[in-house]
PDB file of C-alpha atoms in Angstrom:
ATOM      1  CA  UNK Z   1      17.237  12.967 -10.071  1.00  0.00           C
ATOM      2  CA  UNK Z   2      13.462  13.372 -10.508  1.00  0.00           C
ATOM      3  CA  UNK Z   3      11.872  10.220 -12.174  1.00  0.00           C
ATOM      4  CA  UNK Z   4       8.554  11.104 -14.189  1.00  0.00           C
ATOM      5  CA  UNK Z   5       5.598   9.273 -12.556  1.00  0.00           C
ATOM      6  CA  UNK Z   6       1.957  10.148 -12.543  1.00  0.00           C
ATOM      7  CA  UNK Z   7       0.214   8.534  -9.554  1.00  0.00           C
ATOM      8  CA  UNK Z   8      -2.981   6.934 -10.305  1.00  0.00           C
ATOM      9  CA  UNK Z   9      -6.186   8.835  -9.297  1.00  0.00           C
ATOM     10  CA  UNK Z  10      -3.967  12.006  -8.567  1.00  0.00           C
ATOM     11  CA  UNK Z  11      -6.517  14.717  -8.913  1.00  0.00           C
ATOM     12  CA  UNK Z  12      -9.217  12.627  -7.167  1.00  0.00           C
ATOM     13  CA  UNK Z  13      -7.290  11.603  -4.169  1.00  0.00           C
ATOM     14  CA  UNK Z  14      -5.827  15.223  -3.500  1.00  0.00           C
ATOM     15  CA  UNK Z  15      -9.288  16.645  -3.935  1.00  0.00           C
ATOM     16  CA  UNK Z  16     -10.599  14.093  -1.459  1.00  0.00           C
ATOM     17  CA  UNK Z  17      -7.953  14.647   0.901  1.00  0.00           C
ATOM     18  CA  UNK Z  18      -8.112  18.487   0.947  1.00  0.00           C
ATOM     19  CA  UNK Z  19     -11.933  18.738   0.897  1.00  0.00           C
ATOM     20  CA  UNK Z  20     -13.271  21.137   3.551  1.00  0.00           C
ATOM     21  CA  UNK Z  21     -10.018  22.308   4.894  1.00  0.00           C
ATOM     22  CA  UNK Z  22     -10.794  23.286   8.542  1.00  0.00           C
ATOM     23  CA  UNK Z  23      -8.378  26.076   9.046  1.00  0.00           C
ATOM     24  CA  UNK Z  24      -5.406  28.031   7.646  1.00  0.00           C
ATOM     25  CA  UNK Z  25      -2.829  25.748   9.028  1.00  0.00           C
ATOM     26  CA  UNK Z  26      -3.868  22.077   8.475  1.00  0.00           C
ATOM     27  CA  UNK Z  27      -1.360  19.400   8.810  1.00  0.00           C
ATOM     28  CA  UNK Z  28      -1.498  16.383   6.315  1.00  0.00           C
ATOM     29  CA  UNK Z  29       0.427  13.107   5.927  1.00  0.00           C
ATOM     30  CA  UNK Z  30       1.294  11.428   2.569  1.00  0.00           C
ATOM     31  CA  UNK Z  31       2.375   8.026   3.919  1.00  0.00           C
ATOM     32  CA  UNK Z  32       3.561   6.860   0.565  1.00  0.00           C
ATOM     33  CA  UNK Z  33       5.721   9.459  -0.931  1.00  0.00           C
ATOM     34  CA  UNK Z  34       7.010   7.369  -3.966  1.00  0.00           C
ATOM     35  CA  UNK Z  35       8.190   9.862  -6.433  1.00  0.00           C
ATOM     36  CA  UNK Z  36       6.375  12.753  -4.864  1.00  0.00           C
ATOM     37  CA  UNK Z  37       3.286  13.246  -7.278  1.00  0.00           C
ATOM     38  CA  UNK Z  38       0.831  13.455  -4.524  1.00  0.00           C
ATOM     39  CA  UNK Z  39       2.924  15.430  -2.210  1.00  0.00           C
ATOM     40  CA  UNK Z  40       3.721  17.983  -5.042  1.00  0.00           C
ATOM     41  CA  UNK Z  41       0.142  18.481  -5.837  1.00  0.00           C
ATOM     42  CA  UNK Z  42      -0.765  18.728  -2.010  1.00  0.00           C
ATOM     43  CA  UNK Z  43       1.713  21.450  -1.615  1.00  0.00           C
ATOM     44  CA  UNK Z  44       0.481  23.328  -4.584  1.00  0.00           C
ATOM     45  CA  UNK Z  45      -2.939  23.364  -2.938  1.00  0.00           C
ATOM     46  CA  UNK Z  46      -1.925  23.749   0.767  1.00  0.00           C
ATOM     47  CA  UNK Z  47      -2.015  27.197   2.500  1.00  0.00           C
ATOM     48  CA  UNK Z  48       1.152  28.896   3.567  1.00  0.00           C
ATOM     49  CA  UNK Z  49       0.551  28.153   7.234  1.00  0.00           C
ATOM     50  CA  UNK Z  50      -0.103  24.421   6.366  1.00  0.00           C
ATOM     51  CA  UNK Z  51       2.280  21.405   6.878  1.00  0.00           C
ATOM     52  CA  UNK Z  52       2.773  18.173   4.895  1.00  0.00           C
ATOM     53  CA  UNK Z  53       4.632  15.253   6.316  1.00  0.00           C
ATOM     54  CA  UNK Z  54       5.630  12.546   3.894  1.00  0.00           C
ATOM     55  CA  UNK Z  55       6.960   9.129   4.433  1.00  0.00           C
ATOM     56  CA  UNK Z  56       8.532   6.310   2.563  1.00  0.00           C
ATOM     57  CA  UNK Z  57      10.528   3.003   3.098  1.00  0.00           C
ATOM     58  CA  UNK Z  58      12.366   3.355  -0.297  1.00  0.00           C
ATOM     59  CA  UNK Z  59      15.855   5.170  -0.167  1.00  0.00           C
ATOM     60  CA  UNK Z  60      15.269   6.270  -3.608  1.00  0.00           C
ATOM     61  CA  UNK Z  61      12.061   8.013  -2.657  1.00  0.00           C
ATOM     62  CA  UNK Z  62      13.818   9.882   0.139  1.00  0.00           C
ATOM     63  CA  UNK Z  63      16.474  10.938  -2.275  1.00  0.00           C
ATOM     64  CA  UNK Z  64      13.745  12.169  -4.540  1.00  0.00           C
ATOM     65  CA  UNK Z  65      12.061  14.140  -1.640  1.00  0.00           C
ATOM     66  CA  UNK Z  66      15.410  16.034  -1.047  1.00  0.00           C
ATOM     67  CA  UNK Z  67      14.595  17.940  -4.181  1.00  0.00           C
ATOM     68  CA  UNK Z  68      11.523  19.526  -2.699  1.00  0.00           C
ATOM     69  CA  UNK Z  69      12.452  23.002  -1.195  1.00  0.00           C
ATOM     70  CA  UNK Z  70       9.326  23.874   0.676  1.00  0.00           C
ATOM     71  CA  UNK Z  71       9.434  24.934   4.384  1.00  0.00           C
ATOM     72  CA  UNK Z  72       6.062  23.340   4.842  1.00  0.00           C
ATOM     73  CA  UNK Z  73       7.339  19.911   3.776  1.00  0.00           C
ATOM     74  CA  UNK Z  74       9.066  17.177   5.914  1.00  0.00           C
ATOM     75  CA  UNK Z  75      10.198  13.739   4.760  1.00  0.00           C
ATOM     76  CA  UNK Z  76      10.593  10.622   6.946  1.00  0.00           C
ATOM     77  CA  UNK Z  77      12.430   7.618   6.129  1.00  0.00           C
ATOM     78  CA  UNK Z  78      10.139   4.768   7.511  1.00  0.00           C
ATOM     79  CA  UNK Z  79       6.979   2.776   6.927  1.00  0.00           C
ATOM     80  CA  UNK Z  80       3.642   4.716   7.376  1.00  0.00           C
ATOM     81  CA  UNK Z  81       2.869   1.815   9.979  1.00  0.00           C
ATOM     82  CA  UNK Z  82       5.183   3.707  12.331  1.00  0.00           C
ATOM     83  CA  UNK Z  83       3.705   7.166  11.720  1.00  0.00           C
ATOM     84  CA  UNK Z  84       2.748   7.270  15.551  1.00  0.00           C
ATOM     85  CA  UNK Z  85       6.209   7.382  16.359  1.00  0.00           C
ATOM     86  CA  UNK Z  86       6.622  10.769  14.935  1.00  0.00           C
ATOM     87  CA  UNK Z  87       3.271  12.446  15.252  1.00  0.00           C
ATOM     88  CA  UNK Z  88       0.882  13.270  18.298  1.00  0.00           C
ATOM     89  CA  UNK Z  89      -2.686  11.758  18.568  1.00  0.00           C
ATOM     90  CA  UNK Z  90      -5.394  14.062  16.803  1.00  0.00           C
ATOM     91  CA  UNK Z  91      -2.676  15.955  15.073  1.00  0.00           C
ATOM     92  CA  UNK Z  92      -3.625  15.431  11.434  1.00  0.00           C
ATOM     93  CA  UNK Z  93      -6.314  16.681   9.187  1.00  0.00           C
ATOM     94  CA  UNK Z  94      -5.743  13.989   6.588  1.00  0.00           C
ATOM     95  CA  UNK Z  95      -3.875  11.022   5.648  1.00  0.00           C
ATOM     96  CA  UNK Z  96      -3.258   9.525   2.094  1.00  0.00           C
ATOM     97  CA  UNK Z  97      -1.905   6.091   1.483  1.00  0.00           C
ATOM     98  CA  UNK Z  98      -1.216   4.990  -2.091  1.00  0.00           C
ATOM     99  CA  UNK Z  99      -0.541   1.376  -1.644  1.00  0.00           C
ATOM    100  CA  UNK Z 100       1.628  -1.207  -3.558  1.00  0.00           C
ATOM    101  CA  UNK Z 101       4.503  -0.672  -5.742  1.00  0.00           C
ATOM    102  CA  UNK Z 102       5.377   2.404  -8.041  1.00  0.00           C
ATOM    103  CA  UNK Z 103       6.171   2.403 -11.590  1.00  0.00           C
ATOM    104  CA  UNK Z 104       9.683   3.505 -11.209  1.00  0.00           C
ATOM    105  CA  UNK Z 105      10.333   0.549  -8.845  1.00  0.00           C
ATOM    106  CA  UNK Z 106       8.865  -1.856 -11.398  1.00  0.00           C
ATOM    107  CA  UNK Z 107      10.713  -0.322 -14.275  1.00  0.00           C
ATOM    108  CA  UNK Z 108      14.210  -0.799 -12.555  1.00  0.00           C
ATOM    109  CA  UNK Z 109      15.470  -4.297 -13.273  1.00  0.00           C
ATOM    110  CA  UNK Z 110      18.089  -4.021 -10.283  1.00  0.00           C
ATOM    111  CA  UNK Z 111      15.140  -3.701  -7.725  1.00  0.00           C
ATOM    112  CA  UNK Z 112      13.964  -7.239  -8.539  1.00  0.00           C
ATOM    113  CA  UNK Z 113      10.151  -6.421  -8.664  1.00  0.00           C
ATOM    114  CA  UNK Z 114       9.601  -7.378 -12.321  1.00  0.00           C
ATOM    115  CA  UNK Z 115       9.525 -10.679 -14.091  1.00  0.00           C
ATOM    116  CA  UNK Z 116       9.580  -8.854 -17.458  1.00  0.00           C
ATOM    117  CA  UNK Z 117      13.146  -7.735 -16.980  1.00  0.00           C
ATOM    118  CA  UNK Z 118      16.059  -9.922 -15.660  1.00  0.00           C
ATOM    119  CA  UNK Z 119      17.762  -8.606 -12.417  1.00  0.00           C
ATOM    120  CA  UNK Z 120      18.641  -9.767  -8.872  1.00  0.00           C
ATOM    121  CA  UNK Z 121      15.865 -11.217  -6.989  1.00  0.00           C
ATOM    122  CA  UNK Z 122      15.588  -8.216  -4.326  1.00  0.00           C
ATOM    123  CA  UNK Z 123      12.170  -7.088  -4.052  1.00  0.00           C
ATOM    124  CA  UNK Z 124      12.749  -4.965  -0.879  1.00  0.00           C
ATOM    125  CA  UNK Z 125      11.168  -1.574  -0.693  1.00  0.00           C
ATOM    126  CA  UNK Z 126      14.121  -0.457   1.622  1.00  0.00           C
ATOM    127  CA  UNK Z 127      16.924  -2.388  -0.064  1.00  0.00           C
ATOM    128  CA  UNK Z 128      19.274  -1.205   2.686  1.00  0.00           C
ATOM    129  CA  UNK Z 129      17.850  -3.687   5.225  1.00  0.00           C
ATOM    130  CA  UNK Z 130      16.003  -6.755   5.740  1.00  0.00           C
ATOM    131  CA  UNK Z 131      15.888 -10.196   4.050  1.00  0.00           C
ATOM    132  CA  UNK Z 132      15.833 -10.205   0.115  1.00  0.00           C
ATOM    133  CA  UNK Z 133      13.542 -12.316  -1.830  1.00  0.00           C
ATOM    134  CA  UNK Z 134      16.654 -14.505  -2.918  1.00  0.00           C
ATOM    135  CA  UNK Z 135      17.550 -15.030   0.830  1.00  0.00           C
ATOM    136  CA  UNK Z 136      13.972 -15.893   1.742  1.00  0.00           C
ATOM    137  CA  UNK Z 137      13.636 -18.356  -1.133  1.00  0.00           C
ATOM    138  CA  UNK Z 138      16.803 -19.962  -0.166  1.00  0.00           C
ATOM    139  CA  UNK Z 139      15.570 -20.977   3.435  1.00  0.00           C
ATOM    140  CA  UNK Z 140      11.875 -21.074   3.413  1.00  0.00           C
ATOM    141  CA  UNK Z 141      10.191 -24.406   3.907  1.00  0.00           C
ATOM    142  CA  UNK Z 142       7.750 -25.858   1.373  1.00  0.00           C
ATOM    143  CA  UNK Z 143       4.942 -25.162   3.933  1.00  0.00           C
ATOM    144  CA  UNK Z 144       5.777 -21.551   4.245  1.00  0.00           C
ATOM    145  CA  UNK Z 145       6.299 -20.968   0.491  1.00  0.00           C
ATOM    146  CA  UNK Z 146       2.947 -22.664   0.015  1.00  0.00           C
ATOM    147  CA  UNK Z 147       1.283 -20.459   2.483  1.00  0.00           C
ATOM    148  CA  UNK Z 148       2.656 -17.199   1.293  1.00  0.00           C
ATOM    149  CA  UNK Z 149       1.986 -17.971  -2.557  1.00  0.00           C
ATOM    150  CA  UNK Z 150      -1.555 -19.139  -1.773  1.00  0.00           C
ATOM    151  CA  UNK Z 151      -2.557 -16.511   0.586  1.00  0.00           C
ATOM    152  CA  UNK Z 152      -0.841 -13.306  -0.768  1.00  0.00           C
ATOM    153  CA  UNK Z 153      -0.867 -14.252  -4.342  1.00  0.00           C
ATOM    154  CA  UNK Z 154      -4.282 -15.986  -4.452  1.00  0.00           C
ATOM    155  CA  UNK Z 155      -2.510 -18.629  -6.649  1.00  0.00           C
ATOM    156  CA  UNK Z 156      -4.177 -21.946  -7.181  1.00  0.00           C
ATOM    157  CA  UNK Z 157      -0.827 -23.631  -8.141  1.00  0.00           C
ATOM    158  CA  UNK Z 158       0.872 -22.443  -5.067  1.00  0.00           C
ATOM    159  CA  UNK Z 159       1.565 -25.968  -3.745  1.00  0.00           C
ATOM    160  CA  UNK Z 160       3.185 -26.990  -7.246  1.00  0.00           C
ATOM    161  CA  UNK Z 161       5.330 -23.752  -7.184  1.00  0.00           C
ATOM    162  CA  UNK Z 162       6.424 -24.374  -3.569  1.00  0.00           C
ATOM    163  CA  UNK Z 163       7.455 -27.877  -4.463  1.00  0.00           C
ATOM    164  CA  UNK Z 164       9.205 -26.772  -7.590  1.00  0.00           C
ATOM    165  CA  UNK Z 165      11.249 -24.086  -5.539  1.00  0.00           C
ATOM    166  CA  UNK Z 166      12.164 -26.750  -2.884  1.00  0.00           C
ATOM    167  CA  UNK Z 167      13.141 -29.207  -5.640  1.00  0.00           C
ATOM    168  CA  UNK Z 168      15.328 -26.812  -7.444  1.00  0.00           C
ATOM    169  CA  UNK Z 169      17.067 -25.755  -4.240  1.00  0.00           C
ATOM    170  CA  UNK Z 170      17.729 -29.437  -3.352  1.00  0.00           C
ATOM    171  CA  UNK Z 171      19.463 -29.872  -6.700  1.00  0.00           C
ATOM    172  CA  UNK Z 172      21.921 -27.225  -5.897  1.00  0.00           C
ATOM    173  CA  UNK Z 173      20.251 -24.468  -7.950  1.00  0.00           C
ATOM    174  CA  UNK Z 174      20.356 -20.928  -6.600  1.00  0.00           C
ATOM    175  CA  UNK Z 175      17.246 -18.843  -7.521  1.00  0.00           C
ATOM    176  CA  UNK Z 176      18.965 -15.651  -7.643  1.00  0.00           C
ATOM    177  CA  UNK Z 177      17.339 -13.644 -10.693  1.00  0.00           C
ATOM    178  CA  UNK Z 178      13.867 -12.485 -11.537  1.00  0.00           C
ATOM    179  CA  UNK Z 179      14.089 -14.569 -14.762  1.00  0.00           C
ATOM    180  CA  UNK Z 180      15.151 -17.804 -13.093  1.00  0.00           C
ATOM    181  CA  UNK Z 181      12.039 -17.442 -10.700  1.00  0.00           C
ATOM    182  CA  UNK Z 182       9.698 -16.567 -13.540  1.00  0.00           C
ATOM    183  CA  UNK Z 183      10.927 -19.615 -15.687  1.00  0.00           C
ATOM    184  CA  UNK Z 184      10.657 -22.009 -12.680  1.00  0.00           C
ATOM    185  CA  UNK Z 185       7.019 -20.708 -11.914  1.00  0.00           C
ATOM    186  CA  UNK Z 186       6.132 -20.857 -15.620  1.00  0.00           C
ATOM    187  CA  UNK Z 187       7.261 -24.531 -15.774  1.00  0.00           C
ATOM    188  CA  UNK Z 188       4.605 -25.586 -13.269  1.00  0.00           C
ATOM    189  CA  UNK Z 189       1.659 -23.087 -14.034  1.00  0.00           C
ATOM    190  CA  UNK Z 190      -0.063 -24.785 -17.001  1.00  0.00           C
ATOM    191  CA  UNK Z 191      -3.353 -23.286 -17.204  1.00  0.00           C
ATOM    192  CA  UNK Z 192      -3.479 -19.492 -16.926  1.00  0.00           C
ATOM    193  CA  UNK Z 193      -5.099 -16.501 -18.491  1.00  0.00           C
ATOM    194  CA  UNK Z 194      -3.055 -15.772 -21.697  1.00  0.00           C
ATOM    195  CA  UNK Z 195      -3.232 -12.256 -20.896  1.00  0.00           C
ATOM    196  CA  UNK Z 196      -1.433 -12.570 -17.555  1.00  0.00           C
ATOM    197  CA  UNK Z 197       2.056 -13.742 -16.967  1.00  0.00           C
ATOM    198  CA  UNK Z 198       2.280 -17.098 -15.027  1.00  0.00           C
ATOM    199  CA  UNK Z 199       4.543 -15.479 -12.577  1.00  0.00           C
ATOM    200  CA  UNK Z 200       2.451 -12.454 -11.935  1.00  0.00           C
ATOM    201  CA  UNK Z 201       0.763 -13.940  -8.693  1.00  0.00           C
ATOM    202  CA  UNK Z 202       3.861 -15.429  -7.256  1.00  0.00           C
ATOM    203  CA  UNK Z 203       5.857 -12.306  -7.632  1.00  0.00           C
ATOM    204  CA  UNK Z 204       3.059 -10.367  -5.975  1.00  0.00           C
ATOM    205  CA  UNK Z 205       2.879 -12.781  -3.266  1.00  0.00           C
ATOM    206  CA  UNK Z 206       6.685 -12.798  -2.461  1.00  0.00           C
ATOM    207  CA  UNK Z 207       6.863  -8.990  -2.554  1.00  0.00           C
ATOM    208  CA  UNK Z 208       4.005  -8.590  -0.100  1.00  0.00           C
ATOM    209  CA  UNK Z 209       5.723 -11.074   2.317  1.00  0.00           C
ATOM    210  CA  UNK Z 210       9.245  -9.598   2.032  1.00  0.00           C
ATOM    211  CA  UNK Z 211       7.863  -6.146   2.679  1.00  0.00           C
ATOM    212  CA  UNK Z 212       5.134  -7.134   5.267  1.00  0.00           C
ATOM    213  CA  UNK Z 213       2.770  -4.997   3.276  1.00  0.00           C
ATOM    214  CA  UNK Z 214      -0.526  -6.196   4.658  1.00  0.00           C
ATOM    215  CA  UNK Z 215       0.780  -6.137   8.180  1.00  0.00           C
ATOM    216  CA  UNK Z 216       1.921  -2.710   7.627  1.00  0.00           C
ATOM    217  CA  UNK Z 217      -1.490  -1.567   6.157  1.00  0.00           C
ATOM    218  CA  UNK Z 218      -3.390  -3.228   9.127  1.00  0.00           C
ATOM    219  CA  UNK Z 219      -1.297  -1.375  11.668  1.00  0.00           C
ATOM    220  CA  UNK Z 220      -1.143   1.798   9.617  1.00  0.00           C
ATOM    221  CA  UNK Z 221      -5.112   2.086   9.496  1.00  0.00           C
ATOM    222  CA  UNK Z 222      -5.297   1.528  13.203  1.00  0.00           C
ATOM    223  CA  UNK Z 223      -2.598   4.415  13.963  1.00  0.00           C
ATOM    224  CA  UNK Z 224      -4.373   6.600  11.375  1.00  0.00           C
ATOM    225  CA  UNK Z 225      -7.597   6.593  13.536  1.00  0.00           C
ATOM    226  CA  UNK Z 226      -5.509   7.735  16.616  1.00  0.00           C
ATOM    227  CA  UNK Z 227      -3.768  10.623  14.866  1.00  0.00           C
ATOM    228  CA  UNK Z 228      -6.589  12.154  12.684  1.00  0.00           C
ATOM    229  CA  UNK Z 229      -8.496  14.904  14.151  1.00  0.00           C
ATOM    230  CA  UNK Z 230     -12.351  14.982  14.275  1.00  0.00           C
ATOM    231  CA  UNK Z 231     -13.143  15.718  10.713  1.00  0.00           C
ATOM    232  CA  UNK Z 232      -9.954  14.498   9.253  1.00  0.00           C
ATOM    233  CA  UNK Z 233      -9.995  12.404   6.080  1.00  0.00           C
ATOM    234  CA  UNK Z 234      -8.542   9.154   5.340  1.00  0.00           C
ATOM    235  CA  UNK Z 235      -7.792   8.389   1.687  1.00  0.00           C
ATOM    236  CA  UNK Z 236      -6.478   4.976   0.622  1.00  0.00           C
ATOM    237  CA  UNK Z 237      -5.759   3.745  -2.999  1.00  0.00           C
ATOM    238  CA  UNK Z 238      -5.491  -0.031  -3.289  1.00  0.00           C
ATOM    239  CA  UNK Z 239      -4.290  -2.140  -6.338  1.00  0.00           C
ATOM    240  CA  UNK Z 240      -5.365  -5.598  -5.398  1.00  0.00           C
ATOM    241  CA  UNK Z 241      -8.231  -7.403  -3.839  1.00  0.00           C
ATOM    242  CA  UNK Z 242      -6.247  -8.248  -0.497  1.00  0.00           C
ATOM    243  CA  UNK Z 243      -5.235  -4.633   0.136  1.00  0.00           C
ATOM    244  CA  UNK Z 244      -8.765  -3.383  -0.839  1.00  0.00           C
ATOM    245  CA  UNK Z 245     -10.607  -5.976   1.403  1.00  0.00           C
ATOM    246  CA  UNK Z 246      -8.568  -4.928   4.469  1.00  0.00           C
ATOM    247  CA  UNK Z 247      -9.375  -1.124   3.801  1.00  0.00           C
ATOM    248  CA  UNK Z 248     -13.043  -1.765   3.154  1.00  0.00           C
ATOM    249  CA  UNK Z 249     -13.577  -3.939   6.064  1.00  0.00           C
ATOM    250  CA  UNK Z 250     -11.753  -1.575   8.248  1.00  0.00           C
ATOM    251  CA  UNK Z 251     -13.910   1.443   7.101  1.00  0.00           C
ATOM    252  CA  UNK Z 252     -16.990  -0.405   7.479  1.00  0.00           C
ATOM    253  CA  UNK Z 253     -16.318  -1.858  10.955  1.00  0.00           C
ATOM    254  CA  UNK Z 254     -15.537   1.659  12.071  1.00  0.00           C
ATOM    255  CA  UNK Z 255     -18.535   3.319  10.254  1.00  0.00           C
ATOM    256  CA  UNK Z 256     -20.981   1.438  12.435  1.00  0.00           C
ATOM    257  CA  UNK Z 257     -21.911   1.325  16.293  1.00  0.00           C
ATOM    258  CA  UNK Z 258     -23.186  -1.900  17.526  1.00  0.00           C
ATOM    259  CA  UNK Z 259     -26.048  -1.226  20.058  1.00  0.00           C
ATOM    260  CA  UNK Z 260     -27.591  -4.181  21.912  1.00  0.00           C
ATOM    261  CA  UNK Z 261     -31.285  -4.713  20.828  1.00  0.00           C
ATOM    262  CA  UNK Z 262     -33.800  -3.303  23.132  1.00  0.00           C
ATOM    263  CA  UNK Z 263     -31.283  -0.947  24.995  1.00  0.00           C
ATOM    264  CA  UNK Z 264     -33.290   2.026  26.109  1.00  0.00           C
ATOM    265  CA  UNK Z 265     -31.299   5.034  24.676  1.00  0.00           C
ATOM    266  CA  UNK Z 266     -32.349   8.454  23.679  1.00  0.00           C
ATOM    267  CA  UNK Z 267     -30.845   9.677  20.365  1.00  0.00           C
ATOM    268  CA  UNK Z 268     -28.511  11.956  22.111  1.00  0.00           C
ATOM    269  CA  UNK Z 269     -27.038   8.998  24.120  1.00  0.00           C
ATOM    270  CA  UNK Z 270     -26.428   6.916  20.900  1.00  0.00           C
ATOM    271  CA  UNK Z 271     -22.558   7.066  20.583  1.00  0.00           C
ATOM    272  CA  UNK Z 272     -21.182   8.246  17.159  1.00  0.00           C
ATOM    273  CA  UNK Z 273     -19.267   5.747  15.007  1.00  0.00           C
ATOM    274  CA  UNK Z 274     -15.694   6.810  14.483  1.00  0.00           C
ATOM    275  CA  UNK Z 275     -15.930   6.988  10.696  1.00  0.00           C
ATOM    276  CA  UNK Z 276     -18.211   8.325   7.971  1.00  0.00           C
ATOM    277  CA  UNK Z 277     -17.866   6.635   4.630  1.00  0.00           C
ATOM    278  CA  UNK Z 278     -17.554   9.247   1.844  1.00  0.00           C
ATOM    279  CA  UNK Z 279     -16.727   7.620  -1.487  1.00  0.00           C
ATOM    280  CA  UNK Z 280     -15.452   4.877  -3.501  1.00  0.00           C
ATOM    281  CA  UNK Z 281     -13.821   5.646  -6.801  1.00  0.00           C
ATOM    282  CA  UNK Z 282     -12.131   3.832  -9.634  1.00  0.00           C
ATOM    283  CA  UNK Z 283     -10.050   5.422 -12.492  1.00  0.00           C
ATOM    284  CA  UNK Z 284     -11.767   6.603 -15.655  1.00  0.00           C
ATOM    285  CA  UNK Z 285     -11.577   4.675 -18.914  1.00  0.00           C
ATOM    286  CA  UNK Z 286      -9.427   7.651 -20.157  1.00  0.00           C
ATOM    287  CA  UNK Z 287      -6.856   7.008 -17.350  1.00  0.00           C
ATOM    288  CA  UNK Z 288      -6.830   3.422 -17.801  1.00  0.00           C
ATOM    289  CA  UNK Z 289      -6.248   3.761 -21.459  1.00  0.00           C
ATOM    290  CA  UNK Z 290      -3.278   6.149 -20.830  1.00  0.00           C
ATOM    291  CA  UNK Z 291      -1.931   4.122 -17.804  1.00  0.00           C
ATOM    292  CA  UNK Z 292      -2.967   0.508 -17.998  1.00  0.00           C
ATOM    293  CA  UNK Z 293      -1.432  -0.170 -14.561  1.00  0.00           C
ATOM    294  CA  UNK Z 294      -4.234   1.978 -13.099  1.00  0.00           C
ATOM    295  CA  UNK Z 295      -6.987  -0.578 -14.137  1.00  0.00           C
ATOM    296  CA  UNK Z 296      -7.222  -2.459 -10.914  1.00  0.00           C
ATOM    297  CA  UNK Z 297      -6.929   0.717  -8.607  1.00  0.00           C
ATOM    298  CA  UNK Z 298      -9.705   1.409  -6.027  1.00  0.00           C
ATOM    299  CA  UNK Z 299      -9.840   4.474  -4.011  1.00  0.00           C
ATOM    300  CA  UNK Z 300     -11.916   4.619  -0.624  1.00  0.00           C
ATOM    301  CA  UNK Z 301     -12.351   7.788   1.431  1.00  0.00           C
ATOM    302  CA  UNK Z 302     -13.587   8.075   4.865  1.00  0.00           C
ATOM    303  CA  UNK Z 303     -13.871  10.930   7.442  1.00  0.00           C
ATOM    304  CA  UNK Z 304     -13.331  10.688  11.229  1.00  0.00           C
ATOM    305  CA  UNK Z 305     -16.409  11.924  13.126  1.00  0.00           C
ATOM    306  CA  UNK Z 306     -15.841  10.300  16.392  1.00  0.00           C
ATOM    307  CA  UNK Z 307     -13.157   8.708  18.805  1.00  0.00           C
ATOM    308  CA  UNK Z 308     -12.448   4.959  18.608  1.00  0.00           C
ATOM    309  CA  UNK Z 309     -13.926   3.215  21.787  1.00  0.00           C
TER     310      UNK Z 309
END
């Protein structure tokens, strides 16, 4: 069943990805299929000789992708971090990554991503494998809880929350639902912006940890550089500062060439940097007004112009 969902920065992302198509048979990767908004728009603008490979960890996304009847399209059930296992080096003309969690995932209580609806505390993108949030909370030490909530949630009450989780556990209480966790967090987070639920940062942190999102991002960016052809584009949409910082630093690091001062080199001898920075874009006020979840989005675009050394 198709679930209606319009991705953030849809037109901007696809336009940036497909700019300067090099030939009549380009190959692109949509590393985060979600509910297929980007993939469908890419296919609508793709030459008949082109190819689109999409990936996603979520079984529901894979089911949604099965509704696309297009010989140019292929779906892979895996994290984009593993795209190198399915593709050859220098084989892609563009890679799109729309990070984070999708609206349909948030809006399904049984997935356990949202503190606004009561449901089982799952939080796995691929809910067919791996450790659920409930299972992790049942065994994680206070030190590990503190580290995850502080680093991935940037939560200043991380230690208090970690202590409360352990104390509740020691009293024999099972933290098995989203509402139970949200209530526990709210009981110790006293001073927080009234516009943000006290559990927001903790839920973000646990979700990132359970799905290894930042690890996948770092690995995926490195693999992307190997898979892109010269001239290929990398388009990444981030939704919080941790993701965007990784993307920004990666692109900046690969857009510069460090040459020792005083080294006598002719201009023709100076090596090219692997990436050229193209743009940084945020949603318009109109998009934010129609979709408040887009307000924190940042899109960064870079083009591969040389090999990584």
